[in-house]
PDB file of C-alpha atoms in Angstrom:
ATOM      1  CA  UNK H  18      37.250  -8.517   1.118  1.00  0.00           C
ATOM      2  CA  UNK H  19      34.222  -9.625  -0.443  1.00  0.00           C
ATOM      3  CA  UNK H  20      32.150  -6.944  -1.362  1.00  0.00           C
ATOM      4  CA  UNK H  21      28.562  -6.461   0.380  1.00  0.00           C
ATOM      5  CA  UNK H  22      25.586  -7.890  -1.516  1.00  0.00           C
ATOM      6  CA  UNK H  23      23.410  -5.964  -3.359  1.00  0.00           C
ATOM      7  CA  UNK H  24      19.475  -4.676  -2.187  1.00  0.00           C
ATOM      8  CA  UNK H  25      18.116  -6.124  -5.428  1.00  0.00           C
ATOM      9  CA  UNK H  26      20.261  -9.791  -5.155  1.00  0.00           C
ATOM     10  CA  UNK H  27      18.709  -9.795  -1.244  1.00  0.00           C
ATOM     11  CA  UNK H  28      15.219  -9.292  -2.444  1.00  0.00           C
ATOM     12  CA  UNK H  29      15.656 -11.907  -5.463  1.00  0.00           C
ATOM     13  CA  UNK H  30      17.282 -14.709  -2.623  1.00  0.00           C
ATOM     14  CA  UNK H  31      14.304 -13.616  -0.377  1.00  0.00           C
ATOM     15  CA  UNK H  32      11.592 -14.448  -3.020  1.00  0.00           C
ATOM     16  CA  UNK H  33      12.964 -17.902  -3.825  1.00  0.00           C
ATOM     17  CA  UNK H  34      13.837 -18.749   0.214  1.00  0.00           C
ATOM     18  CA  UNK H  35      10.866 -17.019   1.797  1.00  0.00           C
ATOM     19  CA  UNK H  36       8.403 -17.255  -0.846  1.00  0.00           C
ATOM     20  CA  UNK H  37       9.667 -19.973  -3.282  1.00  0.00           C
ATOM     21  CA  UNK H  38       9.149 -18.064  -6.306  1.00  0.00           C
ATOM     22  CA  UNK H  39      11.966 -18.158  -9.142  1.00  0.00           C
ATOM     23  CA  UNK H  40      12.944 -14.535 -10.418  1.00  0.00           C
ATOM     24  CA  UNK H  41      15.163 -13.120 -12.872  1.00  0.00           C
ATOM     25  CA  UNK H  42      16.789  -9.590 -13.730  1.00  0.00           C
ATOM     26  CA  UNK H  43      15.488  -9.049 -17.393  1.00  0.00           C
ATOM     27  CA  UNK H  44      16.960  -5.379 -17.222  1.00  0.00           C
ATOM     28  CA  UNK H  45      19.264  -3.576 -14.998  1.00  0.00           C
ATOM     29  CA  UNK H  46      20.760   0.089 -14.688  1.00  0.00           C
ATOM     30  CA  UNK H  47      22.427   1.943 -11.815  1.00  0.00           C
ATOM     31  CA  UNK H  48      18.865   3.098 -10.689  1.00  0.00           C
ATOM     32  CA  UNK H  49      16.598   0.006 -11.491  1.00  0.00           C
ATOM     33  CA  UNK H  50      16.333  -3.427 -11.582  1.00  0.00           C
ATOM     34  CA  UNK H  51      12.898  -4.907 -13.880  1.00  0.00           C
ATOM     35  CA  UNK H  52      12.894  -8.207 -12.146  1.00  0.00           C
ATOM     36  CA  UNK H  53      10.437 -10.556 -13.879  1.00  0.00           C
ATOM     37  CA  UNK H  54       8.639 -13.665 -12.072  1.00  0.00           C
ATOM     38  CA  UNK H  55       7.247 -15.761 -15.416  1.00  0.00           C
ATOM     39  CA  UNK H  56       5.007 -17.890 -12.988  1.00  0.00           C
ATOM     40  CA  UNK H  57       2.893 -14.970 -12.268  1.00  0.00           C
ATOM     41  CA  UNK H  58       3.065 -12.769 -15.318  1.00  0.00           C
ATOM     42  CA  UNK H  59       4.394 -10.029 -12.848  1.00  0.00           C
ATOM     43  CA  UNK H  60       7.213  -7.389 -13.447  1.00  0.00           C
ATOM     44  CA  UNK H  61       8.878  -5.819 -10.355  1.00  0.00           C
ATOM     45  CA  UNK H  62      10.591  -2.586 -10.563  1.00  0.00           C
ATOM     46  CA  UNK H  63      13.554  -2.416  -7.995  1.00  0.00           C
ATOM     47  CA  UNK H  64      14.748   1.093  -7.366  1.00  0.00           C
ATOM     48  CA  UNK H  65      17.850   2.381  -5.885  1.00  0.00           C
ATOM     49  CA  UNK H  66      16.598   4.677  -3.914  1.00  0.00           C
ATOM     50  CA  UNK H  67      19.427   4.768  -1.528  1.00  0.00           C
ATOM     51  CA  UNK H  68      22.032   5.703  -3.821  1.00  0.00           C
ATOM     52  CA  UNK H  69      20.488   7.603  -6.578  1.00  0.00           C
ATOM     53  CA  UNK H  70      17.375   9.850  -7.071  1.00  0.00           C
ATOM     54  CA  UNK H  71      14.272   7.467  -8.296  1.00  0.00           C
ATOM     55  CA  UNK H  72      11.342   8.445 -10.487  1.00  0.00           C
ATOM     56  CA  UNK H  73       8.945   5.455 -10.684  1.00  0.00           C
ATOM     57  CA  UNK H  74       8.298   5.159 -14.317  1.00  0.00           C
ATOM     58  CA  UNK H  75       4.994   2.736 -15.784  1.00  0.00           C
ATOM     59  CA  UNK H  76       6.475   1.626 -18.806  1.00  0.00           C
ATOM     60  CA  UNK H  77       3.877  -1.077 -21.105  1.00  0.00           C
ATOM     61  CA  UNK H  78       5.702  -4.490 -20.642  1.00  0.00           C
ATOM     62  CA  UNK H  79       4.411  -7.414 -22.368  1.00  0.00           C
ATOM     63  CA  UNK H  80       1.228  -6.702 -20.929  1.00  0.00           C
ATOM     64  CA  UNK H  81       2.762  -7.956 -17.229  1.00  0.00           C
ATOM     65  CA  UNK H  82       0.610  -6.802 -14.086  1.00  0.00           C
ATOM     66  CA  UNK H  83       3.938  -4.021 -12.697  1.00  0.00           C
ATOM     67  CA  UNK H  84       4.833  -3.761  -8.847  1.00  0.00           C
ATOM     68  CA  UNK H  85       7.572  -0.670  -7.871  1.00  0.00           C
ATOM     69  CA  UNK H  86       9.774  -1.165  -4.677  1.00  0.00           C
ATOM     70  CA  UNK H  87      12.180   0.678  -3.237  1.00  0.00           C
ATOM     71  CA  UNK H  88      15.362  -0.082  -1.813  1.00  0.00           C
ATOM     72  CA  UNK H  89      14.605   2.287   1.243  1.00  0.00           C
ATOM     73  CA  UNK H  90      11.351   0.497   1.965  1.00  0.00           C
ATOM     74  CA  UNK H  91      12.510  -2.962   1.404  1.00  0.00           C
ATOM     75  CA  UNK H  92      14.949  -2.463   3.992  1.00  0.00           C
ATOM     76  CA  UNK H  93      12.619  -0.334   6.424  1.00  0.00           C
ATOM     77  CA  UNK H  94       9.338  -2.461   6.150  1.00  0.00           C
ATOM     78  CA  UNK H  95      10.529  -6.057   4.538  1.00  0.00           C
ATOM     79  CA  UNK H  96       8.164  -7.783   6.140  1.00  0.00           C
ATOM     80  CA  UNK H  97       5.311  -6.098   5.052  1.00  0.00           C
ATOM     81  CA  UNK H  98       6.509  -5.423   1.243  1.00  0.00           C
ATOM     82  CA  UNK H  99       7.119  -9.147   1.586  1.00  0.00           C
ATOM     83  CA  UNK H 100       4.130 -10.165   2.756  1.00  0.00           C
ATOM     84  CA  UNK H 101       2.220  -7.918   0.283  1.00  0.00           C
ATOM     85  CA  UNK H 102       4.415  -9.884  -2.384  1.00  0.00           C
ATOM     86  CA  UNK H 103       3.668 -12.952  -1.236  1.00  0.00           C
ATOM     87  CA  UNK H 104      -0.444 -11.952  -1.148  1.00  0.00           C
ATOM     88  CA  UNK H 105       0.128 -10.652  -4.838  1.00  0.00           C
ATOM     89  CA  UNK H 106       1.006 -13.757  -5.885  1.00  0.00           C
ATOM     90  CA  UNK H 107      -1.658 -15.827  -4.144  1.00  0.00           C
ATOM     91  CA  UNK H 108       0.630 -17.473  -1.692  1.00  0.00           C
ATOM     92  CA  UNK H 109      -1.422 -15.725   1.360  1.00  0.00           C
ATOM     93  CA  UNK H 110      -2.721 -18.142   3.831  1.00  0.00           C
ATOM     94  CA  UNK H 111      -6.986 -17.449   2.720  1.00  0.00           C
ATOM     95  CA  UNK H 112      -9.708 -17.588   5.404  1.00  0.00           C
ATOM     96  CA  UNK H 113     -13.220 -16.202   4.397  1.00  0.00           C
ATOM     97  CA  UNK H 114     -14.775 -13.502   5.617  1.00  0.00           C
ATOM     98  CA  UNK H 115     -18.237 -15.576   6.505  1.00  0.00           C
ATOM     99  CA  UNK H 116     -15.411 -17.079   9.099  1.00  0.00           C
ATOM    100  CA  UNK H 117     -15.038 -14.214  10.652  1.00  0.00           C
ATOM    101  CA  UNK H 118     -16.616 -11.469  13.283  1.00  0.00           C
ATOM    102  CA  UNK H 119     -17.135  -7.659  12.133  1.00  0.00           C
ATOM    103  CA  UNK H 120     -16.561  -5.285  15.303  1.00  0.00           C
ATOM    104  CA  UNK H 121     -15.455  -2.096  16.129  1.00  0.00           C
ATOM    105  CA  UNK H 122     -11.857  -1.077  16.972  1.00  0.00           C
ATOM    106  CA  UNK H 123     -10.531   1.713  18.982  1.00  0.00           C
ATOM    107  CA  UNK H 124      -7.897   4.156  17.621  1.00  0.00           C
ATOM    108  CA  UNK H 125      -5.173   2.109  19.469  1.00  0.00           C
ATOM    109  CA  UNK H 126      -5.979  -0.964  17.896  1.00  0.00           C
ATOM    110  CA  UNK H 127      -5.919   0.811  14.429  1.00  0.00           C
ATOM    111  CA  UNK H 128      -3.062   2.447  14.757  1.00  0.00           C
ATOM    112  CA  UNK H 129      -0.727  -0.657  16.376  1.00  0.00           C
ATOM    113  CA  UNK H 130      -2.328  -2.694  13.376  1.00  0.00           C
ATOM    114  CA  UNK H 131      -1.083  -0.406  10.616  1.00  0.00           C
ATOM    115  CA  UNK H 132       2.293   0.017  12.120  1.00  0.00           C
ATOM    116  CA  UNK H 133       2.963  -3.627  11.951  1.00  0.00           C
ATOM    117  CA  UNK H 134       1.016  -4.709   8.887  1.00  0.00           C
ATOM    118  CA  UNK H 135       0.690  -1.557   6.646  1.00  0.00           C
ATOM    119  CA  UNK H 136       3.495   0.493   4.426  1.00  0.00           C
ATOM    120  CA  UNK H 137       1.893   4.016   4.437  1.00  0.00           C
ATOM    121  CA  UNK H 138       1.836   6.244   7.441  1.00  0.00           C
ATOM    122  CA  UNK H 139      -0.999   5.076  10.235  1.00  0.00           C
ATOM    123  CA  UNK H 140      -4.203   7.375  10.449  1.00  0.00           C
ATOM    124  CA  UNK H 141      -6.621   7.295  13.049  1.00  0.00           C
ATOM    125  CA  UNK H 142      -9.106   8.325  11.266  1.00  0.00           C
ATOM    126  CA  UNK H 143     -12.868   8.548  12.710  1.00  0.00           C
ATOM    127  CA  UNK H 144     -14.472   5.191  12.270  1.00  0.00           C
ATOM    128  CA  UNK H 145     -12.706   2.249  12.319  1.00  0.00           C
ATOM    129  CA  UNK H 146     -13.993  -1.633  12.010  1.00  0.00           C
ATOM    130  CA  UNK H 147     -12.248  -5.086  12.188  1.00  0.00           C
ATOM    131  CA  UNK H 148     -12.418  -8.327  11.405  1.00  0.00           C
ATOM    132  CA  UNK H 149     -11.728 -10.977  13.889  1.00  0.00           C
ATOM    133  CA  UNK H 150     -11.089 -14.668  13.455  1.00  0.00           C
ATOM    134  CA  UNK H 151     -11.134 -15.890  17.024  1.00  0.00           C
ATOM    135  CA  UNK H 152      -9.701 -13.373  19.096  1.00  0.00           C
ATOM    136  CA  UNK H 153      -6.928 -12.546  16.574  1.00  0.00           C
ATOM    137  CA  UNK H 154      -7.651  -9.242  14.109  1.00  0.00           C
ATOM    138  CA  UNK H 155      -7.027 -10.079  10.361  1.00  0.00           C
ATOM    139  CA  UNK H 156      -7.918  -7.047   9.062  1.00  0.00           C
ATOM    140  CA  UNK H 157      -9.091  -3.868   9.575  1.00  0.00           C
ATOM    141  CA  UNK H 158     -10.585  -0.573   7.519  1.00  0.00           C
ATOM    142  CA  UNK H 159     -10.153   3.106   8.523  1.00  0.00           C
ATOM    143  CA  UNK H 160     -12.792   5.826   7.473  1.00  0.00           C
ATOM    144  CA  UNK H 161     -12.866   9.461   7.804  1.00  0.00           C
ATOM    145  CA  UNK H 162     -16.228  10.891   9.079  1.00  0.00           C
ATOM    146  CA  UNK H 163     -19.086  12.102   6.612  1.00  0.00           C
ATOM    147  CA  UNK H 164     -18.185  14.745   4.508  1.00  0.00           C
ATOM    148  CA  UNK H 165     -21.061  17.113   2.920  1.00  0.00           C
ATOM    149  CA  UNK H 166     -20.893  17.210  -0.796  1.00  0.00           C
ATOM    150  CA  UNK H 167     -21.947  20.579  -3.051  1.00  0.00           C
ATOM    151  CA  UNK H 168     -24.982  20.064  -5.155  1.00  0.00           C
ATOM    152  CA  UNK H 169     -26.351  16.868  -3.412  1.00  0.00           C
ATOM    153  CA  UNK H 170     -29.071  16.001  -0.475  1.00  0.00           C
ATOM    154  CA  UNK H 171     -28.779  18.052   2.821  1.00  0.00           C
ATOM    155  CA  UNK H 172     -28.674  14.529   4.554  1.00  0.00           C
ATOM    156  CA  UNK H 173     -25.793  13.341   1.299  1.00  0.00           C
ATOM    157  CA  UNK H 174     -22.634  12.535   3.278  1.00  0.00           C
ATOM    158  CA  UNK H 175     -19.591  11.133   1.455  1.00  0.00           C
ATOM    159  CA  UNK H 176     -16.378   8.893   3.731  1.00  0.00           C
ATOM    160  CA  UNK H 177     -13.482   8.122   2.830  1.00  0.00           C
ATOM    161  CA  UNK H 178     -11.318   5.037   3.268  1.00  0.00           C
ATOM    162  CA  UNK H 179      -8.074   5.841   4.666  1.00  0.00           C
ATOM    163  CA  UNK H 180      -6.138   2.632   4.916  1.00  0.00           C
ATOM    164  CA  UNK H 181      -7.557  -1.103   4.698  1.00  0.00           C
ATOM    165  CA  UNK H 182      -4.833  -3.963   5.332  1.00  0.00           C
ATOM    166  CA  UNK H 183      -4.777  -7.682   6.239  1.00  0.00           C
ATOM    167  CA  UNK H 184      -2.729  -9.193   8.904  1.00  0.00           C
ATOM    168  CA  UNK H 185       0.731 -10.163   7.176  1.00  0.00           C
ATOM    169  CA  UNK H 186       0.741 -13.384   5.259  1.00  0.00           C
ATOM    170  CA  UNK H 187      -2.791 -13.843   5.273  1.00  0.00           C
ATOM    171  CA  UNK H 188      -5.973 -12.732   2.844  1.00  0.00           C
ATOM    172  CA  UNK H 189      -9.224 -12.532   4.017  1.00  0.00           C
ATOM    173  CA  UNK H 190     -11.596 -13.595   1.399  1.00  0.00           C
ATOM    174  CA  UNK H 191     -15.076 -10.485   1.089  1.00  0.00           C
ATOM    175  CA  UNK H 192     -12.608  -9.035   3.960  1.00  0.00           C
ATOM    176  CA  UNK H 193     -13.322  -5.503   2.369  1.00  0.00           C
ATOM    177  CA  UNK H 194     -16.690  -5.786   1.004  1.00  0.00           C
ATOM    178  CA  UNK H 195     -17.301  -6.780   4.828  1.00  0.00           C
ATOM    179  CA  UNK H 196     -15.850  -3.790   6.468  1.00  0.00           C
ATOM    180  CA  UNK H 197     -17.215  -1.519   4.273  1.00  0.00           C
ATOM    181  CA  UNK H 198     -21.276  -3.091   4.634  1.00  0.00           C
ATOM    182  CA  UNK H 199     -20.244  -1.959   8.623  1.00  0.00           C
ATOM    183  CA  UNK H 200     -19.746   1.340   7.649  1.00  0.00           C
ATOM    184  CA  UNK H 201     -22.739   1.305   5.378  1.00  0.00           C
ATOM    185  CA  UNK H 202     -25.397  -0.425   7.523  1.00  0.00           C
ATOM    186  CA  UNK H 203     -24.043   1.697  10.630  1.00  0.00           C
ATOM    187  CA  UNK H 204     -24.336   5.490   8.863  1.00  0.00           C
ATOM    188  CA  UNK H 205     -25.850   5.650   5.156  1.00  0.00           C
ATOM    189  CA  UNK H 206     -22.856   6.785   3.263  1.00  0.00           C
ATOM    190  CA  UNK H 207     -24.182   8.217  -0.274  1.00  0.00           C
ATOM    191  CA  UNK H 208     -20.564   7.263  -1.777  1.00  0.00           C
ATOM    192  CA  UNK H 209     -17.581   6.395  -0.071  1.00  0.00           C
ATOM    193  CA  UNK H 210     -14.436   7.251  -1.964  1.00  0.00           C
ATOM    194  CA  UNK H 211     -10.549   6.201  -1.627  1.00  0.00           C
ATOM    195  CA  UNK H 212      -7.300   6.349  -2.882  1.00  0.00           C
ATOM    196  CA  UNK H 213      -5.432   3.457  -4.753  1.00  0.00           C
ATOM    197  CA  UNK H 214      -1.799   3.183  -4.894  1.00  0.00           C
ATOM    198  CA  UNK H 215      -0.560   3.197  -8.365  1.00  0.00           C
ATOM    199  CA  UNK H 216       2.904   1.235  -7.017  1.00  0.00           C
ATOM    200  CA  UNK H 217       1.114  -1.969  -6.000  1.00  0.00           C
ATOM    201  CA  UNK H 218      -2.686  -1.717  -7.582  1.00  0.00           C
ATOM    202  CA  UNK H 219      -4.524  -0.812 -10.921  1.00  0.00           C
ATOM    203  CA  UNK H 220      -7.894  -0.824  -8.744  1.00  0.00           C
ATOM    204  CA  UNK H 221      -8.686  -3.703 -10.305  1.00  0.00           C
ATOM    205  CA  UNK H 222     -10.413  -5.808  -6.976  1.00  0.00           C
ATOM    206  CA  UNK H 223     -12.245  -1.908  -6.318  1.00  0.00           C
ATOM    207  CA  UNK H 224     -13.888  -2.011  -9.097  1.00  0.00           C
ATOM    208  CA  UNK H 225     -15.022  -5.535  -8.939  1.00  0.00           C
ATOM    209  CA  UNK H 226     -16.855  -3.884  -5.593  1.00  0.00           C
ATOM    210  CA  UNK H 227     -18.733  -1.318  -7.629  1.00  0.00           C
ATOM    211  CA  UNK H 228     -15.635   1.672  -7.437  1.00  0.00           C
ATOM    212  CA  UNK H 229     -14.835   3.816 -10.090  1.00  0.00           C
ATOM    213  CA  UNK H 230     -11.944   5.718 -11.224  1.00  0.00           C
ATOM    214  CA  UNK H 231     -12.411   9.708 -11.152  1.00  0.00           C
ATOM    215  CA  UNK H 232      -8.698  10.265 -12.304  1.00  0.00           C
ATOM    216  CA  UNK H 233      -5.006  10.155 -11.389  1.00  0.00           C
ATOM    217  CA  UNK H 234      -3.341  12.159  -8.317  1.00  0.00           C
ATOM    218  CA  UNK H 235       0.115  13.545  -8.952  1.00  0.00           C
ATOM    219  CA  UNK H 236       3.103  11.550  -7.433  1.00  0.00           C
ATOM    220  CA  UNK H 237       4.012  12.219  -4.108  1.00  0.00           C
ATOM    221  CA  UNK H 238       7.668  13.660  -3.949  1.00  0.00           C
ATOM    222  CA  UNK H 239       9.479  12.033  -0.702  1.00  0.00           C
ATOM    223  CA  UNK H 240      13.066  12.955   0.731  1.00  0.00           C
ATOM    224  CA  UNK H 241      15.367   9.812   1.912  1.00  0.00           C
ATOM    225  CA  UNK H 242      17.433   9.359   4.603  1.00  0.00           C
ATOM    226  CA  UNK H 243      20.144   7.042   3.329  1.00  0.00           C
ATOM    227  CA  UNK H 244      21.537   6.400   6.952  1.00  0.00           C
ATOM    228  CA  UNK H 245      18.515   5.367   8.648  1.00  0.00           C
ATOM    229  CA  UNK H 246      16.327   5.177   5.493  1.00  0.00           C
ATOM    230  CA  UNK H 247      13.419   6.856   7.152  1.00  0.00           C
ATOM    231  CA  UNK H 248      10.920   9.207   4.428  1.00  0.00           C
ATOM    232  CA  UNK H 249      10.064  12.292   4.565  1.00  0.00           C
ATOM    233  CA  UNK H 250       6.827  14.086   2.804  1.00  0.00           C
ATOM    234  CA  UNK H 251       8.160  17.184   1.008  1.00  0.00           C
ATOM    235  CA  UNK H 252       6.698  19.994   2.283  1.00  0.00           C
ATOM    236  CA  UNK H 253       5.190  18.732   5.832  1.00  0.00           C
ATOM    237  CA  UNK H 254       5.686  20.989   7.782  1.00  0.00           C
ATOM    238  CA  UNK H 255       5.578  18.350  10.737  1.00  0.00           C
ATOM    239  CA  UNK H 256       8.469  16.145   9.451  1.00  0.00           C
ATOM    240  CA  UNK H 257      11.184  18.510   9.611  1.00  0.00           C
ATOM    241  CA  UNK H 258      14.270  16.902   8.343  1.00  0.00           C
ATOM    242  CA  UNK H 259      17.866  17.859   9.207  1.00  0.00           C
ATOM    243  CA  UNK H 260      19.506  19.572   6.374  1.00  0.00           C
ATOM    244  CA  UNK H 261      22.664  18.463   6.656  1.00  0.00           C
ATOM    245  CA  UNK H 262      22.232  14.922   5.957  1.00  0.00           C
ATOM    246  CA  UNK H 263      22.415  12.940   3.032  1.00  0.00           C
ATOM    247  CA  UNK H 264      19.454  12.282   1.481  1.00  0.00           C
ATOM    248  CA  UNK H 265      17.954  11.377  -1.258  1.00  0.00           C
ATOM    249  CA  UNK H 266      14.566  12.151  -3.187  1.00  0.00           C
ATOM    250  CA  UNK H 267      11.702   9.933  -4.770  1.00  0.00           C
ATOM    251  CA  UNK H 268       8.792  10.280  -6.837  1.00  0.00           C
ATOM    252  CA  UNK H 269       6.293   7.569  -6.894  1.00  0.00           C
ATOM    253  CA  UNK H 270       3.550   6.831  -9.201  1.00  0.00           C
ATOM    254  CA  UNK H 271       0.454   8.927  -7.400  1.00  0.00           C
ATOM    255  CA  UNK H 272      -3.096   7.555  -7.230  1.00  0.00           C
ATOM    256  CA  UNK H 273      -6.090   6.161  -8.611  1.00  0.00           C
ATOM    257  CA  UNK H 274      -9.083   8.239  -6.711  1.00  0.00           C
ATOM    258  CA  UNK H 275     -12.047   5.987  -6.746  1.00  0.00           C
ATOM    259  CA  UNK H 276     -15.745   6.336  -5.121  1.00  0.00           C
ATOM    260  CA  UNK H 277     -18.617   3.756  -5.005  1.00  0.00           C
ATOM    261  CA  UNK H 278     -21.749   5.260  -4.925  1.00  0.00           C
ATOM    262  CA  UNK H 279     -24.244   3.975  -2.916  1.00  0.00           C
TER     263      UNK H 279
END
């Protein structure tokens, strides 16, 4: 019987069919697979995370940009970690934000949108503002409400974004310098302040928007489900997870915290 085809050869077979892009295992252990993709100067970590306990790991490489997948989540969310590829390496369908209508979206619309075209966990989150190209959304940006800061202004309030995403396969173009002039123009933020994913981003396109870095957040610590590869957050108390099945833990690479003052 022929034996069932590996995570890591499905992802390389799906970035040359789906996204045409010529990849190569340059390393390989039981636990990862560096995949590099010359064309783009990118490195892709590929972790087992279904069979064996992952610790992403940020190891210098040539100087290659680094991406870190897991198994779990390719599976769980391909389309979006495929689509998020694909954006990564410019092969996003662009429209321009100058194209496109700024409005406000209800909690519904947030939420849906993130489901279908975001990998972390949906928030609601207070204030939330779209982009609209037609009558289609392309992308959207959550913010927290106004937080008072010590030793500033009475009136100083800081926000947070909580999740900005585009519509899979697509990149709109001053998408998030857009959303974030709604928040601005609507309530006076004196900074607004977010958290950067150390898997996917270095902050780099943040900073071009007047962010800067304030430091690293730990790793989060997840547990695995390796039947129906669903995550858990260690120590939520409102994702209890059955003890008795087989799981699996990983670590991921924690944060960049960033604020733009304003």
């Amino acid at each position: 019987m022929e034996a069932e085809p590996k995570s890591v050869d499905l992802f390389i077979k799906q970035l040359k069919e789906e996204l045409g892009v010529q990849a190569s295992i340059i390393e390989q252990s039981a636990v990862v697979a560096k995949i590099l993709i010359d064309s783009a100067s990118l490195l892709i970590k590929f972790y087992n995370s279904l069979h064996f306990n992952v610790k992403h790991v940020e190891e210098p490489f040539r100087g290659l940009r680094q991406i870190h997948i897991d198994e779990d989540l390719f599976l769980e969310r391909n389309k979006v970690i495929m689509a998020r590829l694909g954006a990564a390496l410019g092969l996003a369908h662009r429209i321009y934000a100058r194209s496109t209508n700024l409005v406000r979206i209800n909690k519904e619309e947030a939420l849906s949108f993130q489901k279908e075209h975001h990998l972390q966990v949906p928030l609601p989150g207070k204030y939330r503002y779209g982009l609209l190209c037609g009558e289609v959304l392309m992308a959207i940006a959550v913010f927290s409400g106004g937080r008072k800061m010590r030793d500033t202004a009475p009136e100083y309030r800081s926000f947070e974004l909580l999740r900005c995403c585009n519509r899979s396969g697509y990149l709109v173009v001053g998408g998030l310098s857009k959303l974030l002039k709604g928040l601005v123009n609507a309530y006076q933020p004196g900074d607004i302040m977010t958290y950067i994913d150390r898997d996917w981003s270095s902050g780099a396109n943040y900073e071009k928007l007047g962010f800067r870095s304030e430091g690293f957040v730990p790793p989060q610590h997840f547990m695995v489900n390796v039947t129906d590869h669903i995550r858990y957050h260690v120590g939520r108390a409102d994702q209890p997870m059955d003890p008795s099945v087989s799981r699996l833990w990983v670590e991921n690479l924690g944060s960049i915290k960033m604020r733009q003052v304003l």
